[in-house]
Short mmCIF file of C-alpha atoms in Angstrom, two decimals:
data_model
loop_
_atom_site.label_atom_id
_atom_site.label_comp_id
_atom_site.label_asym_id
_atom_site.label_seq_id
_atom_site.Cartn_x
_atom_site.Cartn_y
_atom_site.Cartn_z
CA MET A 1 -0.24 -0.10 -0.13
CA LYS A 2 1.04 3.27 -0.75
CA ASN A 3 -1.74 5.69 -2.07
CA PHE A 4 -4.13 6.64 0.64
CA VAL A 5 -6.56 9.21 0.64
CA ILE A 6 -7.51 11.11 3.55
CA TYR A 7 -11.10 12.32 4.61
CA ILE A 8 -11.40 14.44 7.52
CA ASN A 9 -14.66 15.36 10.19
CA GLN A 10 -13.90 19.34 9.42
CA ALA A 11 -15.20 20.32 13.04
CA TYR A 12 -12.70 18.11 14.72
CA LYS A 13 -10.31 21.48 15.97
CA ASP A 14 -6.96 20.14 16.61
CA LYS A 15 -6.25 18.87 12.88
CA THR A 16 -2.48 20.00 13.45
CA ALA A 17 -1.75 16.78 15.16
CA ILE A 18 -2.92 14.81 12.45
CA TYR A 19 -1.27 16.22 9.45
CA ASP A 20 1.62 16.33 11.86
CA LEU A 21 1.38 12.50 12.23
CA LEU A 22 0.43 12.17 8.62
CA GLU A 23 3.88 14.31 7.71
CA GLU A 24 6.11 11.94 9.93
CA LEU A 25 4.42 8.42 8.25
CA LYS A 26 5.22 10.34 4.64
CA SER A 27 8.88 10.82 5.59
CA GLU A 28 9.22 7.59 7.06
CA ASP A 29 7.65 5.48 4.72
CA HIS A 30 7.59 7.30 1.67
CA LEU A 31 3.53 7.01 1.64
CA ASN A 32 1.50 9.64 -0.89
CA PHE A 33 -1.66 11.36 0.90
CA TYR A 34 -4.56 12.98 -1.39
CA GLY A 35 -7.22 14.46 -0.63
CA ILE A 36 -11.00 15.42 -2.07
CA PRO A 37 -11.59 18.84 -3.54
CA SER A 38 -14.46 19.70 -1.12
CA GLN A 39 -12.09 19.69 1.66
CA GLN A 40 -9.12 21.37 -0.09
CA GLU A 41 -9.02 24.67 2.49
CA ILE A 42 -8.52 22.90 5.68
CA LEU A 43 -5.96 20.48 3.84
CA PRO A 44 -1.64 21.45 4.28
CA PRO A 45 -0.09 22.51 0.41
CA ASP A 46 1.70 19.43 0.43
CA ILE A 47 -1.66 17.02 0.71
CA HIS A 48 -2.55 16.17 -3.00
CA ILE A 49 -5.90 16.76 -4.13
CA LEU A 50 -7.71 13.92 -6.68
CA GLU A 51 -8.82 14.70 -9.82
CA SER A 52 -11.28 13.27 -11.40
CA ASP A 53 -8.89 13.13 -15.33
CA LYS A 54 -5.59 11.80 -13.01
CA THR A 55 -6.96 9.56 -10.18
CA PRO A 56 -4.30 7.18 -9.32
CA LYS A 57 -4.84 4.09 -7.75
CA ILE A 58 -5.89 4.66 -3.85
CA ASP A 59 -4.91 1.68 -1.77
CA CYS A 60 -6.87 2.96 1.14
CA VAL A 61 -9.12 5.77 2.43
CA LEU A 62 -7.97 7.09 5.84
CA VAL A 63 -11.34 8.16 7.88
CA PHE A 64 -10.70 10.96 10.82
CA GLY A 65 -13.73 11.42 12.35
CA GLY A 66 -16.40 9.31 14.07
CA ASP A 67 -19.30 6.89 12.72
CA GLY A 68 -20.77 10.36 10.64
CA THR A 69 -17.80 11.23 9.43
CA ILE A 70 -17.33 7.35 7.92
CA LEU A 71 -20.49 7.67 6.48
CA ARG A 72 -20.00 10.35 4.50
CA ALA A 73 -16.47 8.61 2.96
CA LYS A 74 -18.53 5.93 1.86
CA ASN A 75 -18.66 8.15 -1.47
CA ILE A 76 -14.89 8.23 -1.85
CA ALA A 77 -15.10 4.53 -1.54
CA LEU A 78 -16.84 3.50 -4.40
CA ARG A 79 -15.00 6.03 -6.45
CA THR A 80 -11.65 5.06 -6.04
CA LYS A 81 -12.81 1.36 -4.76
CA ALA A 82 -10.60 1.37 -1.94
CA PRO A 83 -11.70 0.03 1.72
CA ILE A 84 -12.07 2.00 4.57
CA LEU A 85 -9.72 2.46 7.52
CA GLY A 86 -11.55 4.14 10.61
CA ILE A 87 -9.25 6.56 12.84
CA ASN A 88 -11.65 7.33 15.74
CA ILE A 89 -11.48 10.92 17.04
CA GLY A 90 -15.00 11.08 17.60
CA TYR A 91 -17.55 9.87 20.51
CA LEU A 92 -18.13 6.31 19.78
CA GLY A 93 -16.49 5.10 17.06
CA PHE A 94 -18.26 2.07 16.62
CA LEU A 95 -17.06 1.87 12.99
CA SER A 96 -13.22 2.93 13.46
CA GLU A 97 -10.50 0.34 13.49
CA THR A 98 -7.68 2.21 15.77
CA THR A 99 -7.15 5.62 17.22
CA LEU A 100 -5.07 8.33 16.38
CA GLY A 101 -2.16 7.14 18.79
CA GLU A 102 -2.36 3.48 17.21
CA LEU A 103 -2.19 5.11 13.50
CA LYS A 104 1.52 4.52 13.07
CA SER A 105 1.66 0.58 14.08
CA SER A 106 -1.81 0.34 12.09
CA LEU A 107 -0.30 1.58 8.69
CA ARG A 108 2.96 -0.51 9.23
CA ASP A 109 0.33 -3.38 9.69
CA LEU A 110 -1.04 -2.34 6.54
CA LEU A 111 2.08 -2.31 4.93
CA ASN A 112 3.05 -5.50 6.44
CA LYS A 113 -0.31 -6.74 4.96
CA LYS A 114 -1.33 -8.00 8.42
CA TYR A 115 -5.11 -7.38 7.82
CA ARG A 116 -7.82 -8.58 6.56
CA LEU A 117 -10.51 -7.31 4.55
CA GLN A 118 -14.47 -7.10 5.74
CA GLU A 119 -17.22 -6.69 3.38
CA ARG A 120 -20.41 -4.65 4.02
CA MET A 121 -23.51 -4.43 2.10
CA LEU A 122 -24.83 -1.02 0.87
CA ILE A 123 -29.07 -0.33 0.42
CA GLN A 124 -30.22 1.52 -2.73
CA CYS A 125 -32.90 3.62 -2.08
CA GLN A 126 -35.44 5.37 -4.53
CA LEU A 127 -37.95 8.30 -3.77
CA ARG A 128 -40.64 7.80 -6.48
CA ARG A 129 -43.53 10.33 -6.87
CA ASN A 130 -46.30 9.62 -9.55
CA GLY A 131 -44.16 6.63 -11.19
CA SER A 132 -40.93 8.51 -11.32
CA ILE A 133 -37.98 8.70 -9.48
CA ILE A 134 -37.20 11.94 -8.18
CA TYR A 135 -34.41 10.97 -5.95
CA LYS A 136 -32.09 8.29 -5.27
CA ASP A 137 -29.03 7.40 -3.52
CA LEU A 138 -27.08 4.67 -1.86
CA ALA A 139 -27.00 3.88 2.40
CA LEU A 140 -24.03 2.11 4.34
CA ASN A 141 -26.34 2.64 7.36
CA ASP A 142 -29.77 3.34 6.86
CA ALA A 143 -32.69 5.21 4.70
CA VAL A 144 -35.21 6.63 6.73
CA ALA A 145 -38.96 7.84 5.99
CA CYS A 146 -40.27 10.16 9.02
CA LYS A 147 -41.62 13.30 10.03
CA ALA A 148 -40.06 16.09 9.59
CA GLU A 149 -40.58 19.85 12.05
CA MET A 150 -43.93 18.75 13.08
CA PRO A 151 -45.33 16.45 15.80
CA LYS A 152 -47.85 14.62 13.34
CA LEU A 153 -47.40 11.19 12.66
CA ILE A 154 -47.31 9.45 9.46
CA GLY A 155 -49.35 6.82 7.88
CA VAL A 156 -46.82 4.12 6.15
CA ARG A 157 -47.77 0.79 4.15
CA ILE A 158 -45.37 -1.43 3.93
CA PHE A 159 -44.81 -4.56 1.05
CA ASN A 160 -42.46 -6.85 0.59
CA ASN A 161 -42.24 -8.19 -3.04
CA ARG A 162 -45.26 -6.45 -4.14
CA ARG A 163 -47.12 -8.15 -1.22
CA PHE A 164 -48.82 -6.00 1.64
CA VAL A 165 -47.26 -6.36 5.07
CA PHE A 166 -49.29 -4.26 7.08
CA ASP A 167 -50.03 -0.42 7.29
CA THR A 168 -48.95 1.92 10.63
CA ARG A 169 -49.18 5.05 11.84
CA CYS A 170 -45.81 6.05 13.31
CA ASP A 171 -42.86 8.47 13.54
CA GLY A 172 -41.46 7.11 10.62
CA VAL A 173 -39.54 3.78 9.68
CA ILE A 174 -36.04 2.98 9.32
CA VAL A 175 -35.09 0.83 6.82
CA SER A 176 -31.41 -0.45 7.73
CA THR A 177 -28.02 -2.53 6.62
CA PRO A 178 -26.25 -5.22 8.73
CA THR A 179 -23.88 -2.33 9.41
CA GLY A 180 -26.71 0.06 10.30
CA SER A 181 -28.24 -2.17 12.94
CA THR A 182 -26.44 -0.97 15.63
CA ALA A 183 -27.46 2.46 14.88
CA TYR A 184 -30.56 3.97 14.27
CA SER A 185 -32.52 1.01 14.09
CA LEU A 186 -31.08 -0.70 17.38
CA ALA A 187 -32.19 2.93 19.37
CA ALA A 188 -35.66 2.43 17.56
CA GLY A 189 -35.80 -1.13 19.55
CA GLY A 190 -34.62 -3.47 16.03
CA PRO A 191 -32.22 -6.01 16.48
CA ILE A 192 -28.91 -6.28 16.09
CA LEU A 193 -26.93 -8.15 12.90
CA SER A 194 -24.21 -9.15 12.50
CA PRO A 195 -21.64 -6.85 10.09
CA GLU A 196 -21.04 -9.53 7.49
CA MET A 197 -24.72 -10.55 6.91
CA LYS A 198 -27.20 -10.13 4.07
CA ALA A 199 -30.26 -8.77 4.93
CA MET A 200 -32.55 -5.62 5.68
CA VAL A 201 -34.06 -4.74 9.10
CA LEU A 202 -37.43 -2.83 8.77
CA SER A 203 -37.89 -0.94 12.30
CA PRO A 204 -40.55 1.66 13.19
CA LEU A 205 -40.17 4.46 14.72
CA ASN A 206 -42.78 4.69 17.71
CA PRO A 207 -45.94 3.16 16.34
CA HIS A 208 -49.03 3.80 17.57
CA LEU A 209 -50.09 -0.16 17.77
CA LEU A 210 -48.76 -2.63 20.35
CA THR A 211 -48.75 -4.98 17.67
CA VAL A 212 -45.98 -3.73 15.19
CA ARG A 213 -42.69 -4.89 15.66
CA PRO A 214 -39.90 -4.59 13.76
CA MET A 215 -38.53 -7.49 10.76
CA VAL A 216 -35.93 -8.50 9.41
CA PHE A 217 -36.01 -9.52 5.18
CA PRO A 218 -33.70 -11.12 3.15
CA SER A 219 -31.29 -9.14 0.82
CA THR A 220 -32.46 -10.48 -2.22
CA ASP A 221 -35.97 -9.09 -1.06
CA HIS A 222 -37.84 -5.79 -2.28
CA ILE A 223 -39.23 -3.71 0.34
CA LEU A 224 -41.77 -0.68 -0.32
CA LEU A 225 -42.51 2.08 1.58
CA ARG A 226 -45.97 3.84 0.62
CA ILE A 227 -46.48 7.22 2.78
CA HIS A 228 -50.26 8.18 3.07
CA ASN A 229 -52.20 10.50 5.64
CA LEU A 230 -49.22 13.01 5.87
CA GLU A 231 -51.06 16.36 7.92
CA ALA A 232 -47.28 17.76 8.17
CA PRO A 233 -44.15 17.60 6.17
CA ALA A 234 -42.38 14.25 6.01
CA THR A 235 -38.48 13.77 4.66
CA LEU A 236 -36.21 10.79 3.39
CA GLN A 237 -33.22 10.53 5.08
CA ILE A 238 -30.20 8.45 3.78
CA ASP A 239 -27.05 7.86 6.25
CA GLY A 240 -28.52 10.51 8.74
CA VAL A 241 -29.08 13.19 6.34
CA ASN A 242 -32.13 15.39 5.24
CA CYS A 243 -31.95 14.41 1.66
CA SER A 244 -35.78 15.23 0.03
CA PRO A 245 -39.09 16.48 1.33
CA ILE A 246 -41.65 13.19 0.84
CA GLU A 247 -45.44 14.09 -0.09
CA GLU A 248 -48.63 12.09 0.44
CA ASN A 249 -48.64 9.05 -2.02
CA ASP A 250 -44.81 9.01 -2.38
CA GLU A 251 -43.20 5.80 -2.68
CA VAL A 252 -39.81 4.94 -0.78
CA ALA A 253 -38.36 1.58 -2.98
CA ILE A 254 -35.50 0.05 -1.14
CA THR A 255 -33.09 -2.74 -2.13
CA ALA A 256 -29.89 -4.34 -1.48
CA ALA A 257 -26.95 -2.54 -3.91
CA LYS A 258 -24.82 -3.68 -6.54
CA GLN A 259 -22.07 -2.40 -4.81
CA THR A 260 -20.71 -2.92 -1.50
CA VAL A 261 -17.94 -1.38 0.77
CA GLN A 262 -15.00 -3.10 1.94
CA PHE A 263 -13.44 -1.67 5.62
CA VAL A 264 -10.03 -2.98 6.78
CA LYS A 265 -10.11 -5.09 9.58
CA LEU A 266 -6.80 -4.81 11.26
CA SER A 267 -7.07 -6.79 15.10
CA ASN A 268 -8.53 -10.14 16.34
CA ARG A 269 -11.46 -8.36 18.47
CA THR A 270 -14.79 -9.99 17.06
CA PHE A 271 -17.69 -8.10 16.49
CA TYR A 272 -19.27 -9.02 19.77
CA GLN A 273 -16.10 -8.01 21.83
CA ILE A 274 -17.23 -4.57 20.06
CA LEU A 275 -20.40 -4.71 21.37
CA ARG A 276 -19.53 -5.23 24.85
CA ARG A 277 -17.01 -2.70 25.12
CA LYS A 278 -18.75 -0.23 23.50
CA MET A 279 -22.10 -0.70 23.82
CA HIS A 280 -21.73 -2.38 26.64
CA LEU A 281 -23.91 -5.49 25.97
CA GLY A 282 -24.90 -7.67 28.63
CA LYS A 283 -23.74 -5.06 31.52
#
C-alpha cells in the first residue's frame, strides 16, 4: 500500500496533530496522501487533491472522525474502489478500527499485509412520485422515511416483493443494513445483525400500535414504503442526512445494492467484543 485518501471531520479542532502525524508517516514510509476537492481549504499544501481525470490507484481511505464521518466517506470508497480504515477521533467510533495514537502501528500492519478486508452491503433507495424517480442514493447505514419538524404521525403502508405486509401510523420507518442495525435502528428497538450478513432490518419509529414490531428481510427482497395521510411535512433521510421532502402517496423503494464497501480489519477483536466494550452489551 502506498496511496491513501484522507477524509477528515471538518469540525475536529486539533487538525494539526493529524497533519503532523501524516507528515511523519510520509517521510518515514514514503507514502502518498491525497484529499478531496471539497476539503482542499482545510488541508496543508503538501497533500495532493484528487482530480477526476488524473486519479491514481488508491489503496485505502483513511477516515478521521466518528461513525458519521465514515458514513460520509462511503462515496470516496465507491469512487476509488478502496477499503476504509476508520480512525476514531469522535465519540463512540463503533465503525472505527483504530485511533490517532495507534495509527502509526496500524499503517505498519497495513504495509506488512497484516490485515483482512470485511465486505459490507449497501442498500439502494429510490424516492418515487407519480411513477417517476425523483431522488436516489446508496446507504451504508439506513434509509429513513419520517416526519419532519411537526409533531404529527405519518401513515406508512409496507410491502415486500409487492405483497402487503402491514399499515401503521408512526413517526417514521427505518430500513437498515446489518451495519446500520447497531445505529438508529437499534435505538428504535431493532435487532442487532452481524455486519457480514446479507439482510435488511425494518424498524418502525414509535408506532401507535403495540403489535407492530421490527422485522428482518432477506437481501434479495424488495421493500416498498408507501406514505399516506400526511398532515405535516415528511422527509427522506439517507445515512442521517435529510435528502428530500416526502409528499402524500410518495413511495420509498429499497433493495440491496450491487455495490459494496470494504472495511480494513486489523485486530482479532470480534464483533461481539466490540459490542461489549462500546455498547456495554450484557452489562
